[in-house]
Coordinates of N, CA and C in Angstrom, one line a residue:
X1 N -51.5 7.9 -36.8 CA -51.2 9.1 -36.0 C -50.0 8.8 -35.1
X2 N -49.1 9.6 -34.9 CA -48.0 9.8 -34.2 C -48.5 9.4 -32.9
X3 N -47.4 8.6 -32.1 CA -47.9 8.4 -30.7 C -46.4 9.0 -29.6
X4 N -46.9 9.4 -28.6 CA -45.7 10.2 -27.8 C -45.6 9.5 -26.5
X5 N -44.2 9.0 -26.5 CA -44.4 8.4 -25.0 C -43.0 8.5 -24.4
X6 N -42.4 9.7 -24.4 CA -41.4 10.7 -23.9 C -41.8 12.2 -24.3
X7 N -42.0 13.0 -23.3 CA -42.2 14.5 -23.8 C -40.8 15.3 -22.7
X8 N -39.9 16.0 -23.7 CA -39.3 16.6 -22.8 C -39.6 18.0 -22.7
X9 N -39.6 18.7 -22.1 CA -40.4 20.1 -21.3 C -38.8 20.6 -21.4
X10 N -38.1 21.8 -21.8 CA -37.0 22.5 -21.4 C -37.8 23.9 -20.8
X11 N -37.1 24.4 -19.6 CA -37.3 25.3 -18.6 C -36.6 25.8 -18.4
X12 N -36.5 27.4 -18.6 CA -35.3 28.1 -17.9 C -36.6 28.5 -16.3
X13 N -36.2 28.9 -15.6 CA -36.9 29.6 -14.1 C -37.7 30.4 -14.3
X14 N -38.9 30.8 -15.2 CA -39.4 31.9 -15.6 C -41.0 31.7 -15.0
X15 N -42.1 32.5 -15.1 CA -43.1 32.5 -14.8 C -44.3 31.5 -15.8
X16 N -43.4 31.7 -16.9 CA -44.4 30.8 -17.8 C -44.3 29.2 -18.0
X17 N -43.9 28.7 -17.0 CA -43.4 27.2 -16.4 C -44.9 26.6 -16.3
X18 N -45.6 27.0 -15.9 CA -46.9 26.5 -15.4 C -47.7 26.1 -16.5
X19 N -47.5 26.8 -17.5 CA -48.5 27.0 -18.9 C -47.9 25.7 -19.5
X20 N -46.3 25.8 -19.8 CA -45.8 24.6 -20.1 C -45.8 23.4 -19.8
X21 N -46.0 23.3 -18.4 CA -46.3 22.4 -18.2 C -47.8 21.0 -18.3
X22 N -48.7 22.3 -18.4 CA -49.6 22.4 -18.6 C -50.1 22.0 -20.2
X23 N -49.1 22.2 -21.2 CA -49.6 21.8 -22.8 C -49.0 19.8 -22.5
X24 N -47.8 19.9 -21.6 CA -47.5 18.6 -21.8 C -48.2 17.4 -21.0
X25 N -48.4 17.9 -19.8 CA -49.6 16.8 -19.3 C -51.0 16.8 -20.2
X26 N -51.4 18.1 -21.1 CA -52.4 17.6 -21.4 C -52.0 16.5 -23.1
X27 N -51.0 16.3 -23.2 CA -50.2 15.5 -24.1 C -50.0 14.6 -23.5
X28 N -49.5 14.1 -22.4 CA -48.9 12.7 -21.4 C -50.0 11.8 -20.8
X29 N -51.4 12.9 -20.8 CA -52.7 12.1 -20.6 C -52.9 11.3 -21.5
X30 N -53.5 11.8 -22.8 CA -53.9 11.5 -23.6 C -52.9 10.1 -24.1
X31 N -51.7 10.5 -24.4 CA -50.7 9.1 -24.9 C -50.0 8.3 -23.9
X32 N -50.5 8.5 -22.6 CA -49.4 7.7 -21.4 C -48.2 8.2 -21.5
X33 N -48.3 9.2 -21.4 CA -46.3 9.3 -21.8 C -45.5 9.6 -20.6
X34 N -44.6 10.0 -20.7 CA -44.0 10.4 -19.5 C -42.7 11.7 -19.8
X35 N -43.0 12.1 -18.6 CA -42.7 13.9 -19.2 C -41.8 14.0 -18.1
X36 N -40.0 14.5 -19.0 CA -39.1 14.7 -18.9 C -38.9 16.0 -18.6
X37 N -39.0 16.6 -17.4 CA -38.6 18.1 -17.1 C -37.2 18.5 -17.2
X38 N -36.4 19.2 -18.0 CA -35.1 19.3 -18.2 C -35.0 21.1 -18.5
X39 N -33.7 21.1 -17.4 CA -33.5 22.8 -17.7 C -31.6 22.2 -17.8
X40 N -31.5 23.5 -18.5 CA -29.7 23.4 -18.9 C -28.5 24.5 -17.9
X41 N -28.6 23.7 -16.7 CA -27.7 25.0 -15.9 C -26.7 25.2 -16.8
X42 N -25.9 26.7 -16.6 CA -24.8 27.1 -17.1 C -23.2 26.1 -16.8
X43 N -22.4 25.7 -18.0 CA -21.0 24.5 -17.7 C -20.7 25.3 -16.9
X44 N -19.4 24.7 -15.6 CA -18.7 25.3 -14.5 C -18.0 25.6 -15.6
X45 N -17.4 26.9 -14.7 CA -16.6 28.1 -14.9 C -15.0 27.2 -15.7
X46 N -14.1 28.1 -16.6 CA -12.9 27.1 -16.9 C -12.1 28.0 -16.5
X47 N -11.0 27.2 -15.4 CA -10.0 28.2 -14.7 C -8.1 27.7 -15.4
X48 N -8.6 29.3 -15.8 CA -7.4 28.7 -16.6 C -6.1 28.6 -15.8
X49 N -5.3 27.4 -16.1 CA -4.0 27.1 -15.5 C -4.4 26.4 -14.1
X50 N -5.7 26.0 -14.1 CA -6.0 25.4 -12.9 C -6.9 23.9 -13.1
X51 N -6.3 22.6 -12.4 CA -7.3 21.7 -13.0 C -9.2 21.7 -12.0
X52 N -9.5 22.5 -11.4 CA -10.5 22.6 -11.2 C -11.2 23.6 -10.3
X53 N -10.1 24.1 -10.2 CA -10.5 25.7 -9.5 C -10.2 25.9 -8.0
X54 N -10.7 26.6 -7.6 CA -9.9 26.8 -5.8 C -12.0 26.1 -5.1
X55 N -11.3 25.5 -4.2 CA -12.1 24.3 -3.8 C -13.8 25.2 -3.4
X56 N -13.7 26.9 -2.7 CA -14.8 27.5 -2.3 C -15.7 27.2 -3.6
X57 N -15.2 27.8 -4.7 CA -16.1 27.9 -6.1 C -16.6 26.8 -6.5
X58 N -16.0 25.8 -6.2 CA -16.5 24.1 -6.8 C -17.3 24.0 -5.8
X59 N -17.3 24.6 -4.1 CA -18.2 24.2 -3.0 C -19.7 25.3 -3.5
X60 N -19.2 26.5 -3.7 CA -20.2 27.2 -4.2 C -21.4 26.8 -5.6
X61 N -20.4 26.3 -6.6 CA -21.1 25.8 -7.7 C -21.9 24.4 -7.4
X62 N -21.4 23.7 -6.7 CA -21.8 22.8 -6.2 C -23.4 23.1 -5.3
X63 N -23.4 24.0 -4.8 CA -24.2 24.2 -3.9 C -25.6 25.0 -4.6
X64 N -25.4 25.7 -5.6 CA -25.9 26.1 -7.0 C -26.8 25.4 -7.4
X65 N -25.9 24.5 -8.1 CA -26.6 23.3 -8.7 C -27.5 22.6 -7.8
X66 N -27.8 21.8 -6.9 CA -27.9 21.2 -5.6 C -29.6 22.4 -5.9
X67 N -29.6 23.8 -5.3 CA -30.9 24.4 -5.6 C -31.6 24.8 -6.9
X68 N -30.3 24.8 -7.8 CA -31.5 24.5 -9.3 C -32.0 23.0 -9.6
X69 N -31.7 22.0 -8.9 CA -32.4 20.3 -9.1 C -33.3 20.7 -8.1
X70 N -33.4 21.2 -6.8 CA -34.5 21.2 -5.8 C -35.6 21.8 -6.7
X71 N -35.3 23.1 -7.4 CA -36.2 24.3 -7.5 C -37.0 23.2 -9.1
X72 N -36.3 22.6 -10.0 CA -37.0 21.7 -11.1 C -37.4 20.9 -10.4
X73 N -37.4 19.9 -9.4 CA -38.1 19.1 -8.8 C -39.3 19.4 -8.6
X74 N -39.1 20.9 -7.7 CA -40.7 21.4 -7.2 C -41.4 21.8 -8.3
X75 N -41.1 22.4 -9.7 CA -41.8 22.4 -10.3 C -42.8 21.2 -11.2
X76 N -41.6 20.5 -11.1 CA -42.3 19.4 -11.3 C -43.5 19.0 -10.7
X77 N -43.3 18.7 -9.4 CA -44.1 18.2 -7.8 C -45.5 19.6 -8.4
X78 N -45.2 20.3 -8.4 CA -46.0 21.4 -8.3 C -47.1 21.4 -9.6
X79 N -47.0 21.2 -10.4 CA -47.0 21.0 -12.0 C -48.1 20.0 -12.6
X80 N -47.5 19.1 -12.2 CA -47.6 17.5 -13.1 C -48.6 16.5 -12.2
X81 N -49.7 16.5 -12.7 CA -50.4 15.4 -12.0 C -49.3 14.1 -11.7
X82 N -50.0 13.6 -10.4 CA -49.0 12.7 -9.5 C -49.3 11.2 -10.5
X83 N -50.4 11.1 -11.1 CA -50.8 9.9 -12.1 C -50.0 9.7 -13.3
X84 N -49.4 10.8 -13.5 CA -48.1 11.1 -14.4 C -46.8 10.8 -14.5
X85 N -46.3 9.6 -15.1 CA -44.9 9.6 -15.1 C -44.1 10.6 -15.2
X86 N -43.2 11.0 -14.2 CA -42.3 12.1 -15.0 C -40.9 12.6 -14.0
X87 N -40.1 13.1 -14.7 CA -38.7 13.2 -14.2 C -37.9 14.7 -14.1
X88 N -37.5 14.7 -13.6 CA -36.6 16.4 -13.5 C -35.5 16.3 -13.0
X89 N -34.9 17.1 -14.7 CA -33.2 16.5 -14.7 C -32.1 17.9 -15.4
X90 N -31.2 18.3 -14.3 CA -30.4 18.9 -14.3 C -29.4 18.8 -15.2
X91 N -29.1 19.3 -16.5 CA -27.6 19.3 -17.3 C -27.1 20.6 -17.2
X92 N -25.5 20.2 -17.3 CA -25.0 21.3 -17.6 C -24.4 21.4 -19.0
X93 N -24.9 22.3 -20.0 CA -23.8 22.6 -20.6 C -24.7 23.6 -21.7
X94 N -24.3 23.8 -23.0 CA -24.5 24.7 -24.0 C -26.1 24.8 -24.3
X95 N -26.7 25.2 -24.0 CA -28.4 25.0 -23.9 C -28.8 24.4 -25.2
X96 N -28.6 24.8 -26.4 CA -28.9 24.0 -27.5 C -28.5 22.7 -27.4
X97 N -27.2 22.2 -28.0 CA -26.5 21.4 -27.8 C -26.9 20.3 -26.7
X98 N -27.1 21.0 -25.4 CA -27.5 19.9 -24.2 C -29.1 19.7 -24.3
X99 N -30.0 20.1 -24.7 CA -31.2 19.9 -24.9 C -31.4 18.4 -26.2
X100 N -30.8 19.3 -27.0 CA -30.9 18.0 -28.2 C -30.6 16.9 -27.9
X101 N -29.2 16.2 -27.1 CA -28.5 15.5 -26.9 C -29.3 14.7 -25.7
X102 N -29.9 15.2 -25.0 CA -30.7 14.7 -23.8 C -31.9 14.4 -24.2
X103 N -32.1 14.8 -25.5 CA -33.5 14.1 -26.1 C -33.3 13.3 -26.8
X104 N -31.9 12.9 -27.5 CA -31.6 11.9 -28.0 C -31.7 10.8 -27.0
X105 N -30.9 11.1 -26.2 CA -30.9 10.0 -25.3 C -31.9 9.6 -24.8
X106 N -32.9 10.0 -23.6 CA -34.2 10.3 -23.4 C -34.9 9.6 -24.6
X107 N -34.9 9.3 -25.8 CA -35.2 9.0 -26.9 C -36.9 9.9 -27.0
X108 N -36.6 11.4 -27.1 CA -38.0 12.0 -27.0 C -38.7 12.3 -28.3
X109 N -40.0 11.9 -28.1 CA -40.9 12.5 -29.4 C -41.5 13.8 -29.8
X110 N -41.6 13.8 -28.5 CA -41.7 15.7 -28.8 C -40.8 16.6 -27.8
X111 N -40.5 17.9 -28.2 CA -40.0 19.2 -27.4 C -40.6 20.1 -27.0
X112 N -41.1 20.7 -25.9 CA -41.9 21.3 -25.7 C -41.0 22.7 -25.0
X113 N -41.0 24.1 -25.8 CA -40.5 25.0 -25.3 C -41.1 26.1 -25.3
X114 N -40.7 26.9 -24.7 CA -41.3 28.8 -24.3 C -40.8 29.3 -25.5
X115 N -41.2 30.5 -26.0 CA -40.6 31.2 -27.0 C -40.4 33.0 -26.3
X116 N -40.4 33.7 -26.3 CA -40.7 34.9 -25.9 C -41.1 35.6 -26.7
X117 N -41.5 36.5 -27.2 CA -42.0 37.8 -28.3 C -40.8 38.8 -28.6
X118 N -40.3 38.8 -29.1 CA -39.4 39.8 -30.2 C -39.9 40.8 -30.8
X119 N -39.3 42.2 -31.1 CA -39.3 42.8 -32.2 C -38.5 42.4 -33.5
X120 N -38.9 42.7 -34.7 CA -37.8 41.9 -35.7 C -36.8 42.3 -35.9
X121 N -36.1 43.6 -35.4 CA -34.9 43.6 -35.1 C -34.2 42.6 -34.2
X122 N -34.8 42.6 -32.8 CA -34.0 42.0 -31.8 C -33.9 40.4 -32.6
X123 N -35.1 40.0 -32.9 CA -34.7 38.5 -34.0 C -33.6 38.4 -35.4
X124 N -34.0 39.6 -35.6 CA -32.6 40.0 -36.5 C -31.2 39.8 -36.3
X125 N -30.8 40.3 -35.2 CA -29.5 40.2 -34.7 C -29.3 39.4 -33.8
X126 N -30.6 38.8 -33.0 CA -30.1 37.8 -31.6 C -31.1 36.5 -31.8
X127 N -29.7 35.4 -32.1 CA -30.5 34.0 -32.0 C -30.7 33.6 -31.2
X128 N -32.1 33.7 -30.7 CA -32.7 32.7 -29.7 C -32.6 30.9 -29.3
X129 N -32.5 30.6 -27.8 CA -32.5 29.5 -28.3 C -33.5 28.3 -28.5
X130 N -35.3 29.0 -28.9 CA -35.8 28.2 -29.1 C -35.9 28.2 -30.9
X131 N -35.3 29.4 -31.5 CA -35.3 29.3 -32.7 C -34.2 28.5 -33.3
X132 N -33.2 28.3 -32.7 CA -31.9 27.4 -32.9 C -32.8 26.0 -33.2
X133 N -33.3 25.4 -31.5 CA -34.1 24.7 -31.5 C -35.0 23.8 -32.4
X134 N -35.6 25.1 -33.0 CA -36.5 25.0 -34.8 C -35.9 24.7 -35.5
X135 N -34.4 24.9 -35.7 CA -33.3 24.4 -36.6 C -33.2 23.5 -36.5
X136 N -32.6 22.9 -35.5 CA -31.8 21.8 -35.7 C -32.5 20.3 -35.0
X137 N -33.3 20.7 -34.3 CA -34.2 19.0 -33.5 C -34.7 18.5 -34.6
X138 N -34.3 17.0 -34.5 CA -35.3 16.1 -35.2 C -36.1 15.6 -35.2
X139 N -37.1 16.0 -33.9 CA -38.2 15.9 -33.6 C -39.1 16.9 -33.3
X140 N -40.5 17.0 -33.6 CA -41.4 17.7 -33.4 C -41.2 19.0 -32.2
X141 N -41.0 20.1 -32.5 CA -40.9 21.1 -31.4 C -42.1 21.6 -31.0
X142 N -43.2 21.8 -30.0 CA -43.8 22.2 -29.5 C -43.8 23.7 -29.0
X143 N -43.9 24.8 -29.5 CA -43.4 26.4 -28.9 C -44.4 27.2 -28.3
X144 N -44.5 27.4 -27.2 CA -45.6 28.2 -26.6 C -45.6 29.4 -26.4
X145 N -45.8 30.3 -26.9 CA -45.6 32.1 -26.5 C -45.3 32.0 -25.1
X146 N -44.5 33.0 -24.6 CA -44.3 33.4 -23.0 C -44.6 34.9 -23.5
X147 N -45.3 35.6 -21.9 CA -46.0 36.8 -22.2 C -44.7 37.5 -21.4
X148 N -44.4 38.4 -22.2 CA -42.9 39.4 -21.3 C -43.5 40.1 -20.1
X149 N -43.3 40.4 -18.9 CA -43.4 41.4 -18.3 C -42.9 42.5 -18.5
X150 N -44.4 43.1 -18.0 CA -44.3 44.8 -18.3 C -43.5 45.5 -16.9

């Protein structure tokens, strides 16, 4: 039997955070593992003809970032039994791409992500990125329905 002792949790800020978190501790109990909270803020802005922009926007984006690490922290804090190893960590960049790579690193055995509900059109024309996800990880994806608000 497969044993897991890295679970990374990807989170955007939604309501169904709790549920997820929730499949992975009852996974991190069972194998001791330790559960990686990771959400993918958006890369800074690219200014063109400029090597890093006019100082407010780097103070602004800075200050951004700074409350999306507080706000994954608390979910964390909030979340995850305290007997539980676990971490919450801020990247920036292409949400596929920075997920995988952080689980590479991370060296994680499983992914644990939200999915939302589609019509087969909207799946039709718009790739999601937990179906990307399904594509391309080389490890076990874990996908949990998220219920849309009505």
């Amino acid at each position: 039997m497969k044993t897991f002792k890295n679970i990374l949790v990807a989170v955007d800020f939604n309501d169904a955070v709790g549920e997820l978190m929730s499949y992975a501790e009852s996974i991190a109990e069972k194998f001791g593992a330790k559960i990686w909270v990771v959400h993918v803020a958006a890369p800074d802005p690219d200014f063109v003809g400029f090597d890093a922009g006019p100082q407010y926007i780097r103070d602004m984006r800075a200050d951004e970032l700074r409350d999306e690490h507080r706000e994954l922290q608390q979910i964390r804090d909030m979340f995850i039994n305290k007997n539980i190893e676990s971490d919450a960590l801020l990247i920036q960049g292409s949400t596929v791409e920075s997920v995988l790579e952080e689980a590479k690193k991370l060296k994680a055995d499983i992914l644990i992500v939200g999915t939302h509900k589609h019509s087969f059109f909207y799946n039709l024309f718009a790739e999601s990125v937990s179906v990307e996800l399904f594509k391309t990880a080389e490890i076990p994806v874990l996908s949990i329905p998220i219920e849309e608000e009505k």
